[in-house]
Amino acid sequence: MSRLVSERTFLAGKIFFNFGQSSIDCVVRRLTEEAATLEMESGLGVPERFQLRLVGREILPCRVIWRSDRQVGVAFEQPGSEHAAGEERERSSDALMRSQMLALRAALDHVPTGIVLLDSSLRARLINRSFRQMWRLPDQVADSNPSILTLLHHGRDTGAYEVPDPELDALVADRVRTIEAGDPTPIDLRRTNGDVVRVQVTPLPDGGRMLTYTPVTDIVRASDELKLLRDALENVQDGVLLLDSDLHAAFMNRRMRRFWEVSEDEAAARPAYSSLVRRLHRASAPNLPNNELAKFPARRVEEVKAGDHVRDLQTPDGRRIRAHCTTMSNGGRMLTYVDITDLTQKAAMLETLATTDPLTGLFNRRHFLETLEAEWSRFQRYYRSVSVLMLDIDHFKSVNDRYGHAVGDAAIKAVAAACLDGKRKSDIVGRLGGEEFAILLPETSLTRARTVAERIRKRVMSTQVLAEQVQFGLTVSIGIAEATASMSGIDALMGAADHALYQAKAEGRNRCIGWAPSPPADKAAE
């Protein structure tokens, strides 16, 4: 066979077999004196032995030594040799090495990772197809044994790096130093098209280097998104705690670490949730008795194990925390802690405003009647006694007319204080409006209600009001009524107490009068 000049790629050829009856077009990608790499649409139809015709060259007998989906590696046979006659002879160690090298080159061309093999002078002796495609490196450059500096300058000159122009040369110089040093630390390069490539250097025994370029765009983006999410959770105003399926803390943001008084190192050690809830009783059920505090952590852990729920907690300093527990798809739990102290305080304030008389601090008319309605229901269900007192300040109009409304307000407050001081613990006092008051006495008969009424009347009579440099005394008239089965509801009960109040005023004021039902008509006539 005539001596062939070594060439690299893109020689047109044709494969002949079946005594010249069949042929396949191919491209010779690599050609040496002993072997070649052929590329065609499919390597499956190529027989083990065939003849190769190259444009402008003699026909070469070939034998397949390796094959892939679209490539075959062949060795050239001498005409008339034992191989040409169909008899296999032992290949030389040199031919075997060359064939293995061709197989390795073909395999490296099919991996998705970009690979560059450098010799000891850092010149490329192999650049696979993935690297060429990744960096749009022309074959004529890749096949010219370029230096690593040439390859890096190609990336720089094509604008492939996501680095400002003034910093490009410094980047190239730093990469050369890293490769020369054989530093195996992976480096992520961000490209201007948004892709991320992980580059790693591996020193070779002959003093060369193997560079691998692995696409990691999806991994890095997921990592970036995770970091963004963690940063967001770290800085939210609410506490966030992520527990794994064993209820160990997988993540604890700054607010939650501060709440549990846990350092970053302690949080990184993934403490058990049970150990957190036992920290100095940081939070417990609202208004929990002291003798129940020790049992609460175990109950709280069981609540979290049970899954989704909302629970209000209270800290030793009186803050109110609302904890939301959500079951995660991995079997873990997400706990969020929201400080609702201001909300609960505002809610309590609004409730106070809605139920309380602003001048006296007593319940207002609406709330008093709602309470009386509830007590009336118990009276109807269990037939337990319930009584009502109606109070009115005697000659209150003359106080207002003579001294003014400021003094009148002082008189109203004085009577309210006497009512609170004279009532029993279970009694409810309300201001119905103006100078009129009412007291609800649960489970109280008319006789016992009269005792309470007299005590309050005497306390008012002994009170001296001092306001606007004026001092004077007060008296009240009180009507008393006990609920009866014949009454239709609270309006009838209140009406009975009011009727008794007017009777007390008619009889001279400063007295207590109990209501009595009217006698039957026939007895009234007698």
Short mmCIF file of C-alpha atoms in Angstrom, two decimals:
data_model
loop_
_atom_site.label_atom_id
_atom_site.label_comp_id
_atom_site.label_asym_id
_atom_site.label_seq_id
_atom_site.Cartn_x
_atom_site.Cartn_y
_atom_site.Cartn_z
CA MET A 1 0.00 0.00 0.00
CA SER A 2 1.31 3.43 -0.87
CA ARG A 3 2.25 5.68 2.01
CA LEU A 4 -0.64 7.83 3.20
CA VAL A 5 -0.19 11.37 4.48
CA SER A 6 -1.85 11.71 7.92
CA GLU A 7 -5.01 13.74 7.82
CA ARG A 8 -7.67 14.55 10.38
CA THR A 9 -11.18 15.02 9.05
CA PHE A 10 -13.70 15.19 6.25
CA LEU A 11 -12.37 13.00 3.45
CA ALA A 12 -15.20 11.64 1.35
CA GLY A 13 -15.20 7.87 0.94
CA LYS A 14 -17.33 4.92 -0.13
CA ILE A 15 -17.58 1.47 1.44
CA PHE A 16 -17.93 -1.51 -0.96
CA PHE A 17 -18.92 -5.08 0.01
CA ASN A 18 -20.88 -8.06 -1.36
CA PHE A 19 -18.35 -8.26 -4.22
CA GLY A 20 -18.96 -4.63 -5.08
CA GLN A 21 -22.76 -5.01 -5.21
CA SER A 22 -23.41 -2.90 -2.07
CA SER A 23 -21.97 0.44 -1.02
CA ILE A 24 -22.28 3.00 1.80
CA ASP A 25 -21.18 6.64 1.65
CA CYS A 26 -18.98 7.73 4.50
CA VAL A 27 -16.71 10.50 5.76
CA VAL A 28 -13.21 9.74 6.95
CA ARG A 29 -12.72 11.72 10.15
CA ARG A 30 -9.26 10.44 11.05
CA LEU A 31 -6.76 8.71 8.77
CA THR A 32 -3.34 7.21 9.49
CA GLU A 33 -1.16 4.70 7.62
CA GLU A 34 -2.64 1.79 9.56
CA ALA A 35 -6.20 2.80 10.46
CA ALA A 36 -9.07 5.26 10.10
CA THR A 37 -12.29 6.40 11.74
CA LEU A 38 -15.29 6.35 9.38
CA GLU A 39 -18.58 8.14 10.00
CA MET A 40 -21.89 7.29 8.30
CA GLU A 41 -25.61 7.58 9.01
CA SER A 42 -25.59 4.17 10.72
CA GLY A 43 -22.69 1.89 11.52
CA LEU A 44 -24.90 -1.17 11.98
CA GLY A 45 -24.94 -2.18 8.28
CA VAL A 46 -21.19 -2.11 7.83
CA PRO A 47 -19.76 -5.69 7.54
CA GLU A 48 -16.67 -6.88 9.39
CA ARG A 49 -14.54 -6.64 6.19
CA PHE A 50 -15.00 -4.40 3.23
CA GLN A 51 -13.13 -2.20 0.76
CA LEU A 52 -12.78 1.55 1.21
CA ARG A 53 -12.40 3.88 -1.75
CA LEU A 54 -11.13 7.39 -1.13
CA VAL A 55 -11.32 10.10 -3.76
CA GLY A 56 -8.02 10.19 -5.65
CA ARG A 57 -6.59 7.16 -3.79
CA GLU A 58 -6.37 3.40 -4.26
CA ILE A 59 -8.91 0.99 -2.82
CA LEU A 60 -8.02 -0.07 0.73
CA PRO A 61 -9.06 -3.44 2.27
CA CYS A 62 -10.45 -2.78 5.74
CA ARG A 63 -11.34 -4.75 8.86
CA VAL A 64 -13.65 -3.36 11.61
CA ILE A 65 -12.00 -3.20 15.03
CA TRP A 66 -14.71 -1.19 16.86
CA ARG A 67 -18.07 0.33 16.06
CA SER A 68 -20.67 2.73 17.52
CA ASP A 69 -24.07 3.97 16.30
CA ARG A 70 -22.62 6.24 13.62
CA GLN A 71 -18.92 5.44 13.51
CA VAL A 72 -16.62 2.46 12.89
CA GLY A 73 -12.92 2.17 13.48
CA VAL A 74 -11.05 0.14 10.86
CA ALA A 75 -7.55 -1.22 10.33
CA PHE A 76 -6.09 -1.47 6.82
CA GLU A 77 -5.07 -4.95 5.55
CA GLN A 78 -2.32 -5.75 3.07
CA PRO A 79 -3.61 -7.40 -0.13
CA GLY A 80 -2.87 -11.08 -0.25
CA SER A 81 -2.19 -11.33 3.42
CA GLU A 82 -3.67 -13.94 5.67
CA HIS A 83 -6.29 -11.42 6.72
CA ALA A 84 -7.28 -10.71 3.12
CA ALA A 85 -7.73 -14.45 2.64
CA GLY A 86 -10.03 -14.47 5.65
CA GLU A 87 -7.63 -15.93 8.15
CA GLU A 88 -7.16 -14.06 11.40
CA ARG A 89 -3.62 -13.34 12.55
CA GLU A 90 -2.53 -11.90 15.83
CA ARG A 91 -2.43 -8.13 15.88
CA SER A 92 0.69 -6.38 16.94
CA SER A 93 0.75 -4.57 20.26
CA ASP A 94 1.20 -1.29 18.40
CA ALA A 95 -1.84 -1.87 16.20
CA LEU A 96 -3.88 -2.87 19.22
CA MET A 97 -2.90 0.30 21.05
CA ARG A 98 -3.81 2.40 18.06
CA SER A 99 -7.18 0.71 17.71
CA GLN A 100 -7.90 1.21 21.39
CA MET A 101 -6.98 4.86 21.04
CA LEU A 102 -9.42 5.21 18.17
CA ALA A 103 -12.14 3.55 20.24
CA LEU A 104 -11.38 5.87 23.16
CA ARG A 105 -11.55 8.93 20.92
CA ALA A 106 -14.91 7.80 19.54
CA ALA A 107 -16.26 7.18 23.05
CA LEU A 108 -15.10 10.58 24.27
CA ASP A 109 -16.87 12.18 21.32
CA HIS A 110 -20.17 10.79 22.55
CA VAL A 111 -20.10 11.85 26.22
CA PRO A 112 -22.03 15.04 27.10
CA THR A 113 -19.11 16.38 29.16
CA GLY A 114 -16.58 18.55 27.36
CA ILE A 115 -13.09 16.99 27.61
CA VAL A 116 -9.71 18.47 26.73
CA LEU A 117 -6.51 16.44 27.12
CA LEU A 118 -3.40 18.60 27.43
CA ASP A 119 0.19 17.48 27.13
CA SER A 120 2.91 18.58 29.55
CA SER A 121 3.33 21.86 27.64
CA LEU A 122 -0.41 22.49 28.00
CA ARG A 123 -1.19 21.99 24.33
CA ALA A 124 -4.38 20.12 23.38
CA ARG A 125 -3.83 16.60 22.10
CA LEU A 126 -7.55 15.73 22.19
CA ILE A 127 -10.64 17.92 22.20
CA ASN A 128 -13.92 16.01 22.11
CA ARG A 129 -17.05 16.97 20.21
CA SER A 130 -18.98 18.18 23.31
CA PHE A 131 -16.30 20.77 24.08
CA ARG A 132 -16.25 21.95 20.45
CA GLN A 133 -20.03 22.37 20.44
CA MET A 134 -20.13 23.93 23.91
CA TRP A 135 -17.67 26.70 23.00
CA ARG A 136 -18.35 26.78 19.23
CA LEU A 137 -14.75 25.88 18.56
CA PRO A 138 -14.02 25.34 14.83
CA ASP A 139 -12.55 21.95 13.91
CA GLN A 140 -9.57 23.52 12.20
CA VAL A 141 -8.67 25.17 15.51
CA ALA A 142 -9.43 22.09 17.62
CA ASP A 143 -7.37 19.83 15.34
CA SER A 144 -4.32 22.13 15.31
CA ASN A 145 -3.11 21.12 18.79
CA PRO A 146 -3.92 24.60 20.25
CA SER A 147 -2.48 25.74 23.54
CA ILE A 148 -4.72 26.23 26.54
CA LEU A 149 -4.16 29.97 26.17
CA THR A 150 -5.54 29.81 22.62
CA LEU A 151 -8.64 27.98 23.86
CA LEU A 152 -9.22 30.49 26.67
CA HIS A 153 -8.70 33.42 24.30
CA HIS A 154 -11.27 31.87 21.97
CA GLY A 155 -13.83 32.03 24.80
CA ARG A 156 -12.78 35.57 25.62
CA ASP A 157 -12.92 36.79 22.01
CA THR A 158 -16.31 35.21 21.33
CA GLY A 159 -17.84 36.84 24.43
CA ALA A 160 -18.66 33.49 26.01
CA TYR A 161 -17.85 34.46 29.61
CA GLU A 162 -20.30 36.38 31.79
CA VAL A 163 -17.50 38.70 32.93
CA PRO A 164 -17.10 42.45 32.27
CA ASP A 165 -14.58 43.22 29.51
CA PRO A 166 -11.99 44.86 31.82
CA GLU A 167 -11.84 41.63 33.86
CA LEU A 168 -11.55 39.15 30.99
CA ASP A 169 -7.75 39.10 30.74
CA ALA A 170 -7.47 38.64 34.50
CA LEU A 171 -9.90 35.73 34.27
CA VAL A 172 -7.85 34.06 31.50
CA ALA A 173 -4.60 34.51 33.41
CA ASP A 174 -6.14 33.10 36.59
CA ARG A 175 -7.46 30.04 34.72
CA VAL A 176 -4.02 29.37 33.21
CA ARG A 177 -2.42 29.52 36.66
CA THR A 178 -5.04 27.12 38.04
CA ILE A 179 -4.46 24.63 35.22
CA GLU A 180 -0.67 24.87 35.54
CA ALA A 181 -0.96 24.20 39.26
CA GLY A 182 -3.27 21.23 38.62
CA ASP A 183 -5.74 22.51 41.22
CA PRO A 184 -8.67 20.03 41.17
CA THR A 185 -11.11 22.42 42.88
CA PRO A 186 -14.28 22.68 40.70
CA ILE A 187 -15.05 26.15 39.36
CA ASP A 188 -18.43 27.19 37.97
CA LEU A 189 -18.18 29.39 34.88
CA ARG A 190 -21.23 31.42 33.97
CA ARG A 191 -21.71 32.00 30.27
CA THR A 192 -23.34 35.02 28.64
CA ASN A 193 -26.18 32.80 27.35
CA GLY A 194 -27.13 31.96 30.94
CA ASP A 195 -25.59 28.48 31.00
CA VAL A 196 -23.30 27.36 33.82
CA VAL A 197 -20.38 24.98 33.21
CA ARG A 198 -18.43 23.29 36.00
CA VAL A 199 -14.71 23.07 35.12
CA GLN A 200 -12.33 20.70 36.87
CA VAL A 201 -8.61 20.02 36.35
CA THR A 202 -7.14 16.54 36.77
CA PRO A 203 -3.32 16.15 36.66
CA LEU A 204 -2.14 13.24 34.44
CA PRO A 205 0.85 10.96 35.13
CA ASP A 206 2.77 12.24 32.08
CA GLY A 207 2.61 15.82 33.33
CA GLY A 208 -0.40 16.71 31.22
CA ARG A 209 -3.85 17.78 32.32
CA MET A 210 -7.38 16.58 31.71
CA LEU A 211 -9.97 19.36 31.73
CA THR A 212 -13.64 18.43 32.11
CA TYR A 213 -16.47 20.85 31.34
CA THR A 214 -19.78 19.61 32.79
CA PRO A 215 -23.08 21.48 32.11
CA VAL A 216 -24.64 22.17 35.54
CA THR A 217 -27.09 24.93 34.62
CA ASP A 218 -30.13 23.21 36.11
CA ILE A 219 -28.27 22.28 39.30
CA VAL A 220 -26.88 25.78 39.81
CA ARG A 221 -30.23 27.42 39.07
CA ALA A 222 -31.93 25.15 41.59
CA SER A 223 -29.17 25.99 44.07
CA ASP A 224 -29.58 29.71 43.37
CA GLU A 225 -33.34 29.46 43.83
CA LEU A 226 -32.86 27.54 47.06
CA LYS A 227 -30.43 30.17 48.33
CA LEU A 228 -32.87 32.93 47.37
CA LEU A 229 -35.65 31.13 49.21
CA ARG A 230 -33.49 30.57 52.28
CA ASP A 231 -32.42 34.23 52.28
CA ALA A 232 -36.07 35.29 52.04
CA LEU A 233 -37.12 32.96 54.87
CA GLU A 234 -34.13 34.08 56.92
CA ASN A 235 -35.30 37.68 56.88
CA VAL A 236 -39.09 37.42 57.18
CA GLN A 237 -40.66 38.88 60.29
CA ASP A 238 -42.34 35.60 61.25
CA GLY A 239 -40.54 32.61 62.75
CA VAL A 240 -40.10 29.66 60.35
CA LEU A 241 -39.07 26.18 61.48
CA LEU A 242 -38.75 23.22 59.07
CA LEU A 243 -38.72 19.78 60.69
CA ASP A 244 -37.74 16.53 58.99
CA SER A 245 -39.79 13.34 59.31
CA ASP A 246 -38.05 12.61 62.64
CA LEU A 247 -39.02 16.09 63.91
CA HIS A 248 -35.46 17.42 63.88
CA ALA A 249 -34.90 21.04 62.86
CA ALA A 250 -33.75 21.05 59.21
CA PHE A 251 -34.00 24.85 58.98
CA MET A 252 -34.58 27.59 61.51
CA ASN A 253 -34.67 31.22 60.42
CA ARG A 254 -33.24 34.16 62.36
CA ARG A 255 -36.56 35.06 64.04
CA MET A 256 -37.08 31.48 65.20
CA ARG A 257 -33.50 31.15 66.46
CA ARG A 258 -34.00 34.32 68.47
CA PHE A 259 -37.28 33.01 69.86
CA TRP A 260 -35.75 29.71 71.00
CA GLU A 261 -32.47 31.41 72.01
CA VAL A 262 -30.50 29.06 69.71
CA SER A 263 -27.18 29.98 68.11
CA GLU A 264 -26.46 29.38 64.41
CA ASP A 265 -24.10 26.52 65.32
CA GLU A 266 -26.76 24.90 67.49
CA ALA A 267 -29.32 25.28 64.71
CA ALA A 268 -26.88 23.70 62.20
CA ALA A 269 -26.67 20.64 64.48
CA ARG A 270 -30.38 19.95 63.72
CA PRO A 271 -31.73 19.83 67.29
CA ALA A 272 -34.82 17.76 68.05
CA TYR A 273 -38.07 19.71 68.28
CA SER A 274 -38.74 18.10 71.66
CA SER A 275 -35.55 19.73 73.00
CA LEU A 276 -36.67 23.14 71.74
CA VAL A 277 -40.12 23.14 73.34
CA ARG A 278 -38.54 22.22 76.69
CA ARG A 279 -36.29 25.31 76.69
CA LEU A 280 -37.32 27.23 79.81
CA HIS A 281 -40.98 26.90 78.85
CA ARG A 282 -40.48 29.44 76.06
CA ALA A 283 -44.11 29.07 75.06
CA SER A 284 -47.11 27.27 76.47
CA ALA A 285 -50.87 27.24 76.19
CA PRO A 286 -52.42 30.60 77.17
CA ASN A 287 -53.30 30.94 80.84
CA LEU A 288 -51.97 27.46 81.65
CA PRO A 289 -51.79 26.81 85.41
CA ASN A 290 -48.27 26.49 86.83
CA ASN A 291 -48.83 22.86 87.80
CA GLU A 292 -49.55 22.02 84.12
CA LEU A 293 -46.46 23.69 82.60
CA ALA A 294 -44.23 20.62 82.91
CA LYS A 295 -46.69 18.46 80.94
CA PHE A 296 -47.14 20.89 78.06
CA PRO A 297 -43.93 20.15 76.01
CA ALA A 298 -44.88 16.48 75.57
CA ARG A 299 -48.42 17.43 74.56
CA ARG A 300 -47.03 19.99 72.11
CA VAL A 301 -44.78 17.39 70.43
CA GLU A 302 -47.77 15.07 70.01
CA GLU A 303 -49.76 17.91 68.43
CA VAL A 304 -47.01 18.50 65.87
CA LYS A 305 -46.75 14.76 65.14
CA ALA A 306 -50.50 14.69 64.49
CA GLY A 307 -50.10 17.19 61.63
CA ASP A 308 -51.96 20.27 60.40
CA HIS A 309 -53.35 22.57 63.08
CA VAL A 310 -53.31 26.12 64.43
CA ARG A 311 -52.44 26.72 68.07
CA ASP A 312 -52.12 29.92 70.12
CA LEU A 313 -49.17 30.02 72.50
CA GLN A 314 -48.21 32.41 75.26
CA THR A 315 -44.70 33.35 76.35
CA PRO A 316 -43.70 33.95 79.99
CA ASP A 317 -43.60 37.71 79.32
CA GLY A 318 -47.23 37.67 78.16
CA ARG A 319 -46.79 37.80 74.37
CA ARG A 320 -49.28 35.82 72.31
CA ILE A 321 -47.91 33.64 69.47
CA ARG A 322 -50.03 31.93 66.81
CA ALA A 323 -48.35 28.74 65.55
CA HIS A 324 -49.38 27.17 62.22
CA CYS A 325 -48.31 23.54 61.63
CA THR A 326 -48.33 22.20 58.04
CA THR A 327 -47.50 18.63 56.98
CA MET A 328 -44.85 18.51 54.23
CA SER A 329 -44.72 16.03 51.34
CA ASN A 330 -41.52 14.48 52.76
CA GLY A 331 -43.24 13.64 56.04
CA GLY A 332 -41.77 16.63 57.85
CA ARG A 333 -43.53 19.66 59.31
CA MET A 334 -43.36 23.40 58.71
CA LEU A 335 -44.07 25.56 61.74
CA THR A 336 -44.62 29.29 61.43
CA TYR A 337 -44.79 31.50 64.50
CA VAL A 338 -46.60 34.83 64.20
CA ASP A 339 -46.59 37.34 67.04
CA ILE A 340 -50.24 38.37 67.41
CA THR A 341 -49.83 40.22 70.71
CA ASP A 342 -50.88 43.53 69.18
CA LEU A 343 -53.87 41.90 67.48
CA THR A 344 -55.07 40.24 70.67
CA GLN A 345 -54.61 43.47 72.61
CA LYS A 346 -56.55 45.38 69.98
CA ALA A 347 -59.23 42.71 69.92
CA ALA A 348 -59.53 42.91 73.70
CA MET A 349 -59.68 46.70 73.46
CA LEU A 350 -62.40 46.55 70.81
CA GLU A 351 -64.34 44.06 72.90
CA THR A 352 -64.01 46.35 75.89
CA LEU A 353 -65.22 49.30 73.85
CA ALA A 354 -68.13 47.25 72.54
CA THR A 355 -69.22 45.98 75.96
CA THR A 356 -68.21 48.72 78.40
CA ASP A 357 -69.65 52.07 79.36
CA PRO A 358 -66.78 54.54 78.86
CA LEU A 359 -67.71 56.80 81.80
CA THR A 360 -68.05 54.22 84.56
CA GLY A 361 -66.29 51.14 83.25
CA LEU A 362 -69.47 49.11 83.88
CA PHE A 363 -71.01 46.92 81.20
CA ASN A 364 -73.11 48.90 78.75
CA ARG A 365 -76.81 48.32 78.11
CA ARG A 366 -76.28 45.95 75.15
CA HIS A 367 -73.87 43.65 76.91
CA PHE A 368 -75.91 43.66 80.14
CA LEU A 369 -79.03 42.56 78.26
CA GLU A 370 -77.04 39.83 76.42
CA THR A 371 -75.81 38.52 79.77
CA LEU A 372 -79.34 38.66 81.19
CA GLU A 373 -80.63 36.73 78.15
CA ALA A 374 -78.14 33.93 78.82
CA GLU A 375 -79.11 33.78 82.48
CA TRP A 376 -82.82 33.71 81.52
CA SER A 377 -82.12 30.61 79.38
CA ARG A 378 -80.59 28.85 82.40
CA PHE A 379 -83.60 29.90 84.49
CA GLN A 380 -85.95 28.35 81.97
CA ARG A 381 -83.88 25.15 81.68
CA TYR A 382 -83.09 24.54 85.35
CA TYR A 383 -85.69 26.72 87.16
CA ARG A 384 -83.00 28.40 89.21
CA SER A 385 -83.88 31.75 90.73
CA VAL A 386 -82.67 34.94 89.08
CA SER A 387 -83.35 38.52 90.16
CA VAL A 388 -82.72 42.01 88.79
CA LEU A 389 -82.18 45.35 90.53
CA MET A 390 -83.02 48.65 88.80
CA LEU A 391 -81.36 51.75 90.34
CA ASP A 392 -81.96 55.42 89.66
CA ILE A 393 -80.16 58.40 91.23
CA ASP A 394 -82.64 60.53 93.15
CA HIS A 395 -83.03 64.16 91.98
CA PHE A 396 -80.21 63.71 89.46
CA LYS A 397 -81.62 66.38 87.12
CA SER A 398 -81.28 69.02 89.85
CA VAL A 399 -77.61 68.02 90.35
CA ASN A 400 -76.92 68.55 86.66
CA ASP A 401 -78.87 71.79 86.54
CA ARG A 402 -77.27 73.20 89.68
CA TYR A 403 -73.63 72.05 89.35
CA GLY A 404 -73.19 71.17 85.67
CA HIS A 405 -72.53 67.96 83.75
CA ALA A 406 -68.99 67.48 85.09
CA VAL A 407 -70.35 67.22 88.63
CA GLY A 408 -73.18 65.02 87.33
CA ASP A 409 -70.62 62.65 85.78
CA ALA A 410 -68.83 62.50 89.14
CA ALA A 411 -72.13 61.54 90.79
CA ILE A 412 -72.69 58.75 88.25
CA LYS A 413 -69.17 57.39 88.87
CA ALA A 414 -69.74 57.48 92.64
CA VAL A 415 -72.92 55.42 92.31
CA ALA A 416 -71.19 52.96 89.95
CA ALA A 417 -68.41 52.49 92.53
CA ALA A 418 -70.97 51.90 95.31
CA CYS A 419 -72.70 49.26 93.15
CA LEU A 420 -69.42 47.42 92.47
CA ASP A 421 -68.47 47.63 96.13
CA GLY A 422 -71.85 46.39 97.37
CA LYS A 423 -72.50 43.58 94.87
CA ARG A 424 -71.50 39.95 95.27
CA LYS A 425 -68.77 38.33 93.15
CA SER A 426 -71.24 36.63 90.80
CA ASP A 427 -73.42 39.73 90.28
CA ILE A 428 -73.25 41.75 87.03
CA VAL A 429 -73.59 45.57 87.07
CA GLY A 430 -74.53 47.59 84.01
CA ARG A 431 -75.29 51.20 83.20
CA LEU A 432 -78.42 51.35 81.10
CA GLY A 433 -78.11 55.06 80.32
CA GLY A 434 -78.09 58.44 82.08
CA GLU A 435 -78.44 57.96 85.82
CA GLU A 436 -80.07 54.50 85.50
CA PHE A 437 -78.28 51.27 86.51
CA ALA A 438 -79.18 47.59 86.61
CA ILE A 439 -77.72 44.63 88.52
CA LEU A 440 -78.17 40.98 87.55
CA LEU A 441 -78.18 38.54 90.47
CA PRO A 442 -77.94 34.91 89.27
CA GLU A 443 -79.48 32.14 91.41
CA THR A 444 -80.90 34.75 93.79
CA SER A 445 -84.37 34.92 95.31
CA LEU A 446 -86.28 38.15 95.92
CA THR A 447 -85.43 38.08 99.63
CA ARG A 448 -81.68 37.71 99.08
CA ALA A 449 -81.80 40.31 96.30
CA ARG A 450 -83.38 42.76 98.76
CA THR A 451 -80.38 42.27 101.06
CA VAL A 452 -77.96 43.18 98.26
CA ALA A 453 -80.14 46.16 97.28
CA GLU A 454 -80.19 47.54 100.80
CA ARG A 455 -76.44 47.19 101.12
CA ILE A 456 -75.90 49.17 97.90
CA ARG A 457 -78.49 51.82 98.89
CA LYS A 458 -76.73 52.41 102.22
CA ARG A 459 -73.31 52.63 100.56
CA VAL A 460 -74.61 55.29 98.14
CA MET A 461 -76.23 57.23 100.98
CA SER A 462 -72.94 57.25 102.89
CA THR A 463 -70.99 58.49 99.87
CA GLN A 464 -69.94 62.14 99.65
CA VAL A 465 -69.24 63.43 96.14
CA LEU A 466 -66.47 65.99 95.83
CA ALA A 467 -66.20 67.61 92.39
CA GLU A 468 -65.53 71.07 91.02
CA GLN A 469 -65.05 72.29 94.64
CA VAL A 470 -68.58 71.07 95.41
CA GLN A 471 -69.39 68.39 97.99
CA PHE A 472 -72.77 66.78 98.36
CA GLY A 473 -74.51 63.50 99.18
CA LEU A 474 -76.60 61.16 97.05
CA THR A 475 -79.43 58.67 97.40
CA VAL A 476 -80.86 56.08 95.03
CA SER A 477 -84.19 54.35 94.58
CA ILE A 478 -84.07 50.62 93.80
CA GLY A 479 -86.65 48.34 92.26
CA ILE A 480 -86.27 44.56 92.77
CA ALA A 481 -87.85 41.77 90.71
CA GLU A 482 -87.46 37.98 90.71
CA ALA A 483 -88.16 35.97 87.56
CA THR A 484 -91.34 33.92 87.56
CA ALA A 485 -92.56 31.18 85.26
CA SER A 486 -95.41 33.42 84.07
CA MET A 487 -93.02 36.02 82.64
CA SER A 488 -92.56 35.97 78.86
CA GLY A 489 -88.90 36.90 78.87
CA ILE A 490 -86.27 39.38 79.99
CA ASP A 491 -88.39 42.35 78.89
CA ALA A 492 -91.06 41.26 81.37
CA LEU A 493 -88.46 40.80 84.13
CA MET A 494 -86.90 44.21 83.46
CA GLY A 495 -90.34 45.74 83.26
CA ALA A 496 -91.20 44.30 86.69
CA ALA A 497 -88.04 45.73 88.25
CA ASP A 498 -88.70 49.09 86.58
CA HIS A 499 -92.25 49.10 87.91
CA ALA A 500 -90.92 48.51 91.43
CA LEU A 501 -88.38 51.33 90.93
CA TYR A 502 -91.11 53.83 90.09
CA GLN A 503 -93.04 52.66 93.10
CA ALA A 504 -89.99 53.38 95.28
CA LYS A 505 -89.75 56.88 93.86
CA ALA A 506 -93.49 57.43 94.38
CA GLU A 507 -93.17 56.41 98.02
CA GLY A 508 -90.51 59.02 98.74
CA ARG A 509 -87.24 57.79 97.14
CA ASN A 510 -84.11 56.46 98.90
CA ARG A 511 -85.70 53.06 99.40
CA CYS A 512 -85.87 49.54 97.96
CA ILE A 513 -89.18 48.11 96.74
CA GLY A 514 -89.72 44.49 95.62
CA TRP A 515 -92.08 43.71 92.78
CA ALA A 516 -95.07 41.50 93.48
CA PRO A 517 -97.43 40.18 90.82
CA SER A 518 -100.94 41.68 90.81
CA PRO A 519 -103.57 39.54 92.60
CA PRO A 520 -106.15 37.71 90.46
CA ALA A 521 -109.11 39.85 89.33
CA ASP A 522 -111.70 38.09 91.52
CA LYS A 523 -109.61 38.52 94.68
CA ALA A 524 -108.92 42.13 93.78
CA ALA A 525 -112.66 42.76 93.70
CA GLU A 526 -113.09 41.30 97.20
#
